[in-house]
Coordinates of C-alpha atoms in Angstrom, one line a residue:
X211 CA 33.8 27.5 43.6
X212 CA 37.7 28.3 43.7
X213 CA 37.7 28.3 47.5
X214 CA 36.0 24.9 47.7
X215 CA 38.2 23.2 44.4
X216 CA 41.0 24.2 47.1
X217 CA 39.6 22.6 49.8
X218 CA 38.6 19.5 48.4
X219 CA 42.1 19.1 46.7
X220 CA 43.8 19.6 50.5
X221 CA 41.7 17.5 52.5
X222 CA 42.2 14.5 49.8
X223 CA 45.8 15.4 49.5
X224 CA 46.0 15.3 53.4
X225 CA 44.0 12.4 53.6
X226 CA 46.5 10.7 50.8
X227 CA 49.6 11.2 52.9
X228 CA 48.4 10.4 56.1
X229 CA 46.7 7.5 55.5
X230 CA 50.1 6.0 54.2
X231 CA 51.8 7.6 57.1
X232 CA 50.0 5.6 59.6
X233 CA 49.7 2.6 57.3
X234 CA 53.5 2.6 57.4
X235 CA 52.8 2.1 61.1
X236 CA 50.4 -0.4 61.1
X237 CA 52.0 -3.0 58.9
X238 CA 55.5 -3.0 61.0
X239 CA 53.1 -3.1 64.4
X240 CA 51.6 -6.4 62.1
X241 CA 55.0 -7.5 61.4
X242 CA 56.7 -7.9 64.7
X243 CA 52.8 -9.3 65.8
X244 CA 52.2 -6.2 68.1
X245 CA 48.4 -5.7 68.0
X246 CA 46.9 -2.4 66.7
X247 CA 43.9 -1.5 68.5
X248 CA 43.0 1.5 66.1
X249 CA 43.3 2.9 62.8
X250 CA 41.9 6.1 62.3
X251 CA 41.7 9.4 59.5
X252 CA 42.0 12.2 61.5
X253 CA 41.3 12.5 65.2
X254 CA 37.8 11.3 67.1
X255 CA 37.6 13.0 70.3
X256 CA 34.2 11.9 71.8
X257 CA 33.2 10.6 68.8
X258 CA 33.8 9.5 65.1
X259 CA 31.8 9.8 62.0
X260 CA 32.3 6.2 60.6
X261 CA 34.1 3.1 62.5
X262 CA 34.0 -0.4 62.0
X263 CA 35.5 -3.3 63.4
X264 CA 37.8 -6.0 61.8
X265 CA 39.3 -8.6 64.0
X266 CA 41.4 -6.6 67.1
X267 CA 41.3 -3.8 65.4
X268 CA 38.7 -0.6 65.2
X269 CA 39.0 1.3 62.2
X270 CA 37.2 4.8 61.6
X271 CA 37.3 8.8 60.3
X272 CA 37.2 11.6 62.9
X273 CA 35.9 14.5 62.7
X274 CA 38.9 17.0 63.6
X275 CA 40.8 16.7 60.5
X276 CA 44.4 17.3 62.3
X277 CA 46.2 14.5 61.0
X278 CA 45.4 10.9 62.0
X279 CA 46.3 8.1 64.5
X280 CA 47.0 3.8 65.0
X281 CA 46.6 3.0 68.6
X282 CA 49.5 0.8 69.6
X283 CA 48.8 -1.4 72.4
X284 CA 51.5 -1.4 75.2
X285 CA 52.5 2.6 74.2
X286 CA 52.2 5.5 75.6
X287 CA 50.9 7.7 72.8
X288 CA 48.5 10.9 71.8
X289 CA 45.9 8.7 73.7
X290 CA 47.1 9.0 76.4
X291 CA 45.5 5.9 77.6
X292 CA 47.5 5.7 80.6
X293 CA 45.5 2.5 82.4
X294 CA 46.6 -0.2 79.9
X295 CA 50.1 1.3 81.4
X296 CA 49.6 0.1 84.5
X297 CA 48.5 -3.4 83.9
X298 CA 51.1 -6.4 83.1
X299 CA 53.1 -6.5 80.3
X300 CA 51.2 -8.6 77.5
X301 CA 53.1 -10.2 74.9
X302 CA 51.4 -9.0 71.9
X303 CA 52.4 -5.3 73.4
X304 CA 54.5 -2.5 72.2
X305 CA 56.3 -2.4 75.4
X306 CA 56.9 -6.4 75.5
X307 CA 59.5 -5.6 71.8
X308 CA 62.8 -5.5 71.6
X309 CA 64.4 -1.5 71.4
X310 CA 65.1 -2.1 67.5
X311 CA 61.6 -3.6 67.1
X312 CA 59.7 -0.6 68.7
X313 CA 62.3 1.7 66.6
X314 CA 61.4 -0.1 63.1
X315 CA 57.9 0.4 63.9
X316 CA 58.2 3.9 64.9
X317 CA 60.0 5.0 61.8
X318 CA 58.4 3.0 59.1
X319 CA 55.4 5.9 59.1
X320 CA 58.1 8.3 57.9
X321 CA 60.2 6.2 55.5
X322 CA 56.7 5.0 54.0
X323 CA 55.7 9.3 53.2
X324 CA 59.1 9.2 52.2
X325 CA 59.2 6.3 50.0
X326 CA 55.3 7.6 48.3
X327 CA 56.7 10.6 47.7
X328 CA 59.6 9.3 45.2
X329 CA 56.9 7.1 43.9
X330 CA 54.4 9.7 43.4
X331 CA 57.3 11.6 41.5
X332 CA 58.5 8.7 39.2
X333 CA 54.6 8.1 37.9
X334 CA 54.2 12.4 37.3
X335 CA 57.4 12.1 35.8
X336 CA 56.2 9.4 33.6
X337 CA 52.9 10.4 33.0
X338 CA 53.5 14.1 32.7
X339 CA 57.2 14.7 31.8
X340 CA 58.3 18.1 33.3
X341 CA 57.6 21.3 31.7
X342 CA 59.4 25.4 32.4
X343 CA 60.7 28.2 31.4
X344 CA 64.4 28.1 30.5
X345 CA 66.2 31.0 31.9
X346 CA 67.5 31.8 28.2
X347 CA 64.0 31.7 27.2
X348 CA 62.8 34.7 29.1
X349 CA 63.7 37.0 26.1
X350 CA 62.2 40.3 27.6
X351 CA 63.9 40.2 30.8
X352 CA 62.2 40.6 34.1
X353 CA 59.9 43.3 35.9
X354 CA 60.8 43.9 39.7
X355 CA 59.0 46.2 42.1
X356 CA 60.7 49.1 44.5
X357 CA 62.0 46.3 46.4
X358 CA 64.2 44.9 43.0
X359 CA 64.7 48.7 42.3
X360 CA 66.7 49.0 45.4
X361 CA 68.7 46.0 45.4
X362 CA 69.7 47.3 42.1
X363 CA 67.6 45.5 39.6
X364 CA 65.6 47.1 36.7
X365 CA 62.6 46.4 34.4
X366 CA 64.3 44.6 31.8
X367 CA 67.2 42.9 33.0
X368 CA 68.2 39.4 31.4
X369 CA 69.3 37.3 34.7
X370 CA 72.2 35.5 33.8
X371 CA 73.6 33.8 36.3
X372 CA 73.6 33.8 40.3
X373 CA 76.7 33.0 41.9
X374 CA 78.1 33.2 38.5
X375 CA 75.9 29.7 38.6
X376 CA 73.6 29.6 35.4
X377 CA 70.2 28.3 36.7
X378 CA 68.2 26.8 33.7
X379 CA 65.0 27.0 35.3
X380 CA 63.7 30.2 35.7
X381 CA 60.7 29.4 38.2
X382 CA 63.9 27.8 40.6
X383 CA 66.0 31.4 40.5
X384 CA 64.8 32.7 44.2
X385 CA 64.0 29.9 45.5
X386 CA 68.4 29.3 44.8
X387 CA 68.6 32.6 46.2
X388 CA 67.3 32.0 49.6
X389 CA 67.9 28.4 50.3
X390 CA 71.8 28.6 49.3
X391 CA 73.0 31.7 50.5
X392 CA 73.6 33.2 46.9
X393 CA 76.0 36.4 47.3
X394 CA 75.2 38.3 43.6
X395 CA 72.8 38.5 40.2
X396 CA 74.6 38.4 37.0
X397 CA 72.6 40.3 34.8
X398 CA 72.4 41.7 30.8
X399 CA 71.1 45.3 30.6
X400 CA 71.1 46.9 27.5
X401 CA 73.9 44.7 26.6
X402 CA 76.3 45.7 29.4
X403 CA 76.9 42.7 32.2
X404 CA 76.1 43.9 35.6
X405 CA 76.5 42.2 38.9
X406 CA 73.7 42.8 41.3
X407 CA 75.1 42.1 45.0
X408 CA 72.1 40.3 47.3
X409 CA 72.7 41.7 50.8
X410 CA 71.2 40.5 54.1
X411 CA 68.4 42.9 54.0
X412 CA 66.7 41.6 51.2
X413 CA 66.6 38.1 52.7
X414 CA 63.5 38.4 55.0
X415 CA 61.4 40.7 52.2
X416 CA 62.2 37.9 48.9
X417 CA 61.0 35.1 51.7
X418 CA 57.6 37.3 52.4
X419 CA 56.9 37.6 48.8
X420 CA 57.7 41.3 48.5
X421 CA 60.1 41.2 45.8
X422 CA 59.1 40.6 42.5
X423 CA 61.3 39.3 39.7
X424 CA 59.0 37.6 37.2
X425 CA 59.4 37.6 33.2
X426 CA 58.8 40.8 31.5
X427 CA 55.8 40.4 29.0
X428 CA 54.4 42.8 26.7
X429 CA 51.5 44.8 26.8
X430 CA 49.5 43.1 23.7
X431 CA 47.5 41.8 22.5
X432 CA 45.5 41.8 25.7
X433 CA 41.9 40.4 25.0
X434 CA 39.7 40.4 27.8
X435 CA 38.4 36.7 28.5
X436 CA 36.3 37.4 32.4
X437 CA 36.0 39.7 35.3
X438 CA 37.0 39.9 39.1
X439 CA 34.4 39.7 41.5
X440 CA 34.9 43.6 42.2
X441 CA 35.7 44.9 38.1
X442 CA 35.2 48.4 37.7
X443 CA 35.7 47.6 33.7
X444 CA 32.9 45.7 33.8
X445 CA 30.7 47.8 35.5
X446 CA 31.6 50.7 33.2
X447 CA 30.5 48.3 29.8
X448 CA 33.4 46.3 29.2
X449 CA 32.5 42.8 27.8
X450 CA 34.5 39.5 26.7
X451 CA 36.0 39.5 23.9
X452 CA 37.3 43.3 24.0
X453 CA 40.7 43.9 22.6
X454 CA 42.7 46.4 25.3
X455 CA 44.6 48.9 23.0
X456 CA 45.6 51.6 25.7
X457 CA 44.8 54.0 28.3
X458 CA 43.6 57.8 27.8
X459 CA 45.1 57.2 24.1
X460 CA 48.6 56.3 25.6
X461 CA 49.7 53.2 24.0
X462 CA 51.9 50.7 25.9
X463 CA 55.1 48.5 25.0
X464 CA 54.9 46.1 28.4
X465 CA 52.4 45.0 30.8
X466 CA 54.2 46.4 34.1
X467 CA 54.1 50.3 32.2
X468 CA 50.6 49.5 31.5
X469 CA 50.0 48.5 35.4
X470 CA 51.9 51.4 36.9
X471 CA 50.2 54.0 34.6
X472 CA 46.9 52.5 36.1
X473 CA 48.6 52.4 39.8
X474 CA 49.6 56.2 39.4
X475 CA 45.7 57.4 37.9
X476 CA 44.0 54.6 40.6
X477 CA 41.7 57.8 41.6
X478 CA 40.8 58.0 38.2
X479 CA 38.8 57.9 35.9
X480 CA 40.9 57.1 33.3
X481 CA 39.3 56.3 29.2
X482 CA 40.1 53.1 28.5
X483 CA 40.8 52.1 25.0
X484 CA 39.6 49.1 23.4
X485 CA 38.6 47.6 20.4
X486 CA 35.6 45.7 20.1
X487 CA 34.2 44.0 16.8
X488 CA 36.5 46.0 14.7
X489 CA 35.2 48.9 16.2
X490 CA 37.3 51.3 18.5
X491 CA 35.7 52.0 22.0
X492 CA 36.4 54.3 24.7
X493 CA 35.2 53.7 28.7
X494 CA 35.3 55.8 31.2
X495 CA 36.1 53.9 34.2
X496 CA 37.6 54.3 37.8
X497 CA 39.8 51.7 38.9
X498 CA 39.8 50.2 42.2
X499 CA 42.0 51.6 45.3
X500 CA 44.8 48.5 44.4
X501 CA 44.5 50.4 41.1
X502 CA 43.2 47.8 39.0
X503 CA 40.3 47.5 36.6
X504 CA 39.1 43.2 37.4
X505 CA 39.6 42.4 34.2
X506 CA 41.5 39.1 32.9
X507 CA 43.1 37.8 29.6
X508 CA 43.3 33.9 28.8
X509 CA 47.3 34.8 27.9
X510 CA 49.5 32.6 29.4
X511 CA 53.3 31.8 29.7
X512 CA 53.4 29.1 26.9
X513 CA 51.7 31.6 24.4
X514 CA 54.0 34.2 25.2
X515 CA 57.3 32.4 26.0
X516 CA 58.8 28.8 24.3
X517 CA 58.8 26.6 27.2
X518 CA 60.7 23.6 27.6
X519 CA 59.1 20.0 28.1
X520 CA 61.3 16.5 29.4
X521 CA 59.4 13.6 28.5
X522 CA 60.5 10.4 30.1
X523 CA 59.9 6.7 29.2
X524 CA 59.3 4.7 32.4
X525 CA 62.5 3.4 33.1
X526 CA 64.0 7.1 32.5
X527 CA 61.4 8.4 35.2
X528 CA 62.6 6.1 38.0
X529 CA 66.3 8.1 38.8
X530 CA 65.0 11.0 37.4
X531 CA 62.0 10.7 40.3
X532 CA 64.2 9.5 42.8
X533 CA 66.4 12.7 41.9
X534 CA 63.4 15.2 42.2
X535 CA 62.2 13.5 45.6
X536 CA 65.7 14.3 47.2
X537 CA 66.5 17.2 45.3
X538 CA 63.1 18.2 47.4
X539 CA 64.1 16.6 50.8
X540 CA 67.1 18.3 51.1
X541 CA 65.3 22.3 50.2
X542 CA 63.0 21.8 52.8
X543 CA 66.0 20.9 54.8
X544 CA 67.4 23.9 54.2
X545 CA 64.3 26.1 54.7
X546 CA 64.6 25.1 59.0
X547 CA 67.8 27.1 58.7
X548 CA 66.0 30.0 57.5
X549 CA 63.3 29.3 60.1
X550 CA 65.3 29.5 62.9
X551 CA 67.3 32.6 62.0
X552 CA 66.7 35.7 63.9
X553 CA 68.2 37.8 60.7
X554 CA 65.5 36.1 58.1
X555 CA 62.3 36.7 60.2
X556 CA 61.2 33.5 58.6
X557 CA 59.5 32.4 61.0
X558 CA 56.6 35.2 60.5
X559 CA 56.1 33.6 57.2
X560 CA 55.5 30.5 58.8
X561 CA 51.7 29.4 58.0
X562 CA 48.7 26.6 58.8
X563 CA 46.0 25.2 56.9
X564 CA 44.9 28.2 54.9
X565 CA 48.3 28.7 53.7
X566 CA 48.6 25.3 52.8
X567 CA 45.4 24.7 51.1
X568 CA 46.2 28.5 49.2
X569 CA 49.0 26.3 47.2
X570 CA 46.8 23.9 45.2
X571 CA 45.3 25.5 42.1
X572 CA 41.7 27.0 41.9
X573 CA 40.8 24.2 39.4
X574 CA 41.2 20.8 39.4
X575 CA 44.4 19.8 37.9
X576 CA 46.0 16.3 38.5
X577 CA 49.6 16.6 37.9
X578 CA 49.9 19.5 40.2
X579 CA 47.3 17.4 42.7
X580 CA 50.4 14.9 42.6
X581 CA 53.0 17.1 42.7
X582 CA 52.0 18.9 45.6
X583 CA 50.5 15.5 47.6
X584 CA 54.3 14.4 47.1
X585 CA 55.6 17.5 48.6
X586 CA 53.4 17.5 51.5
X587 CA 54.3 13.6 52.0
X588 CA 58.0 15.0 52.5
X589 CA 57.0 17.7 54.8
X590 CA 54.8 15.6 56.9
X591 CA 57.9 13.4 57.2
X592 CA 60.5 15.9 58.0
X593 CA 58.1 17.3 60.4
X594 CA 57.3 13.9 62.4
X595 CA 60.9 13.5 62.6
X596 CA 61.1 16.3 65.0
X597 CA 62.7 15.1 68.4
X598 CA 59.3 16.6 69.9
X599 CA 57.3 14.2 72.0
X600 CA 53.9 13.4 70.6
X601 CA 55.9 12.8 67.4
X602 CA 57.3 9.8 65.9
X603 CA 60.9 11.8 66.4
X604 CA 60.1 12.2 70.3
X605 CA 59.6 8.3 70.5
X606 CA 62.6 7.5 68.2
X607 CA 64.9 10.1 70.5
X608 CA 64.0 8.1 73.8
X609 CA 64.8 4.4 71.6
X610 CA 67.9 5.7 71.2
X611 CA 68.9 7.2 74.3
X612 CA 67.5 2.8 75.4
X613 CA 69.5 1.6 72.7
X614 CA 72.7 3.1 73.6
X615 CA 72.5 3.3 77.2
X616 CA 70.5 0.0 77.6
X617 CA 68.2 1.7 80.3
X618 CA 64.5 2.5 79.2
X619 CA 62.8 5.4 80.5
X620 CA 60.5 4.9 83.1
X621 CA 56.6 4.7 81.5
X622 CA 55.8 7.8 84.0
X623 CA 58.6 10.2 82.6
X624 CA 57.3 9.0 79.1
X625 CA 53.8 10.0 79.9
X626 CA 55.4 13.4 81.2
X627 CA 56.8 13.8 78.2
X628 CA 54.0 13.7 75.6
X629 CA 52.7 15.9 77.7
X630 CA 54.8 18.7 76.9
X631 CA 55.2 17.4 73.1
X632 CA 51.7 18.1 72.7
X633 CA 51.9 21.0 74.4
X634 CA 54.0 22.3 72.2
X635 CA 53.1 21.0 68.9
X636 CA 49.2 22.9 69.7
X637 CA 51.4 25.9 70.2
X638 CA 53.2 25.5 67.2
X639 CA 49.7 24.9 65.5
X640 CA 48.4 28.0 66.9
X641 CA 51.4 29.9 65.5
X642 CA 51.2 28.7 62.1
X643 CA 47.4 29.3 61.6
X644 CA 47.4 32.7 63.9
X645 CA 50.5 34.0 61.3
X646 CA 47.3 32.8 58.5
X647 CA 44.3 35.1 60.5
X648 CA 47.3 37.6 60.9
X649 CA 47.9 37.8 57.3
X650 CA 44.0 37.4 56.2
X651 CA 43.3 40.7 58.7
X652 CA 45.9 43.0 56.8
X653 CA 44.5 42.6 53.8

């Protein structure tokens, strides 16, 4: 049911952003009275599931949800319908425009994702406020892995600053990390500030995920609200409703000693202590190979940790949107730098649809629906600006190589072109989602 909540979240999410993408499209091709032979949801190679016909134009859903499409009379596209090419210029034509018409029209799918997004973050701003963890709020420091352990960081460190640059929210830390270069971690162990220098080598490892520096929470009380599909606890008697107290008698101050004490005895079994109805129990049980035990507790961050909430009136949610919106343009921005760097590997953690539907939550939840329809809107954006051809970037490139030379490129070489745009973008494609199989296989 998760898997599917995930699914149906990304394909109306998708849907969302390109629907406005190529409505953005459409009403400039309106505007400038170019006619629009097609308006489609996804792509409908040999055939659609649902068209319909209004006036010149045929509107319908595909069935190869890769995006979507407005055929353009006049203009060589992903249709490559290269006959209407080759008859007389019509006036009602995308090739009969001026250069700055054809250009308006060809950006105005990207500055409408771009305008939905800001809008789509003023309403969540408005309707939802905006809710973290304060960095001066994580009051038992963090927990790192061998990764953290090697870079210098321990179990229990209070971040202070990075950079010397204090970072209020704590969920934004790596992200700042990676995306601005940072040099150095201030941190507060034991009362004694350290400074935790962040070398090249951890770059590519803290963009794959593998190191950990999350709050440190303690140990209890942990009571057991469901299972994991595979939960040798549960197997071995456990129930809902159990209070964990320990392991083989061994009581624990923090979660993380409580998971590496499991992770050291995963071959097991170990007695696990718990108290149930008043009662104290002890089950035998052998954890998995991952070391774990499938159980799950209905703790979460606000319970353990004061959080802090914004709530804006409407006209406070307008900048404060705007803000976010960019704030957002300009990290993704800064992520192609990472991409294209032969030091951060980045490019491996490039991903495709399973990756992309993985980041919407396993239950329904609108405000991060919104949130992450708005992001997407700006990726799509960024992405279709792309001087690739077979994007909206690969058209605007040629308009402006017309524009300021004053000599068009001839409909052939154009043809040519999105050719090899597509070409490349299905390579890219098959990057993205073989780096997903890839990563599903080593599991």
């Amino acid at each position: 049911m998760t898997v599917l909540i995930k699914i149906l979240q990304f394909v109306l999410s998708l849907s969302i952003i390109v629907l406005i993408h190529e409505f953005g499209h459409f009403v400039f091709a309106k505007l400038f009275k170019t006619r629009v032979e097609k308006f489609y949801l996804f792509f409908d190679p040999w055939f659609s599931i649902f068209k319909f016909r209004k006036g010149e134009t045929e509107y319908g859903i595909g069935w190869l949800p890769l995006g979507g499409y407005v055929k353009i009379a006049g203009m060589i596209d992903e249709s490559m319908d290269t006959e209407q090419m080759k008859q007389p210029v019509q006036p009602w034509e995308f090739r009969a425009k001026t250069s700055w018409q054809r250009l308006a029209i060809m950006t105005a799918g990207v500055v409408f994702n771009f305008l939905s997004a800001l809008l789509i973050y003023v309403l969540v701003l408005f309707a939802w406020g905006e809710t973290y963890l304060p960095t001066s709020n994580v009051k038992f420091g963090i927990v790192t892995d061998s990764v953290g352990y090697k870079m210098g960081l321990r179990n229990g460190d209070k971040i202070l600053t990075v950079d010397n640059q204090y970072i209020d929210n704590f969920m934004r830390i790596t992200p700042d990390i990676l995306l601005n270069s940072r040099k150095s971690i201030q941190v507060d162990r034991n009362g004694e500030k350290i400074n935790i220098p962040i070398t090249a080598e951890y770059i590519p490892l803290m963009l794959k995920g593998k190191m950990q520096m999350e709050p440190r929470t303690p140990f209890g009380p942990y009571t057991v609200s469901g299972f994991a599909k595979e939960s040798p606890a549960k197997n071995a008697g456990m129930q809902a409703g159990d209070e964990l107290l320990g392991l083989n008698g061994i009581q624990f101050s923090w979660y993380d000693e409580f998971q590496k004490y499991l992770a050291d005895n995963k071959k097991g079994p170990v007695n696990v202590n718990v108290l149930r109805k008043g009662e104290k129990v002890d089950l035998s049980v052998t954890p998995t190979a991952a070391g774990i035990l499938g159980i799950y507790s209905s703790r979460s961050l606000d319970k353990i940790f004061e959080l802090k909430t914004i709530n804006y009136g409407f006209f406070q949610s307008i900048p404060a949107g705007i803000r976010k919106g960019f704030k957002t343009i300009g990290d993704y921005l800064k992520q192609f730098k990472l991409i294209f760097s032969r030091h951060t590997k980045a490019y491996e953690s490039l991903g495709g649809f399973i990756t992309i539907g993985s980041i919407f939550p396993g239950v329904w939840d609108w405000q991060s629906f919104w949130n992450l329809t708005a992001f997407l809107s700006i990726i799509l954006a960024v992405m279709n600006l792309l001087p690739i051809p077979g994007l909206d970037g690969g058209h605007v490139m040629f308009l402006l190589f017309e524009v300021v030379t004053g000599k068009k490129p001839s409909d052939k070489f154009l043809e040519y072109a999105q050719i090899v745009g597509m070409v490349i973008l299905f390579a890219l494609l098959i990057i993205a989602n073989g780096n997903d199989i890839l990563r599903l296989l080593r599991k």
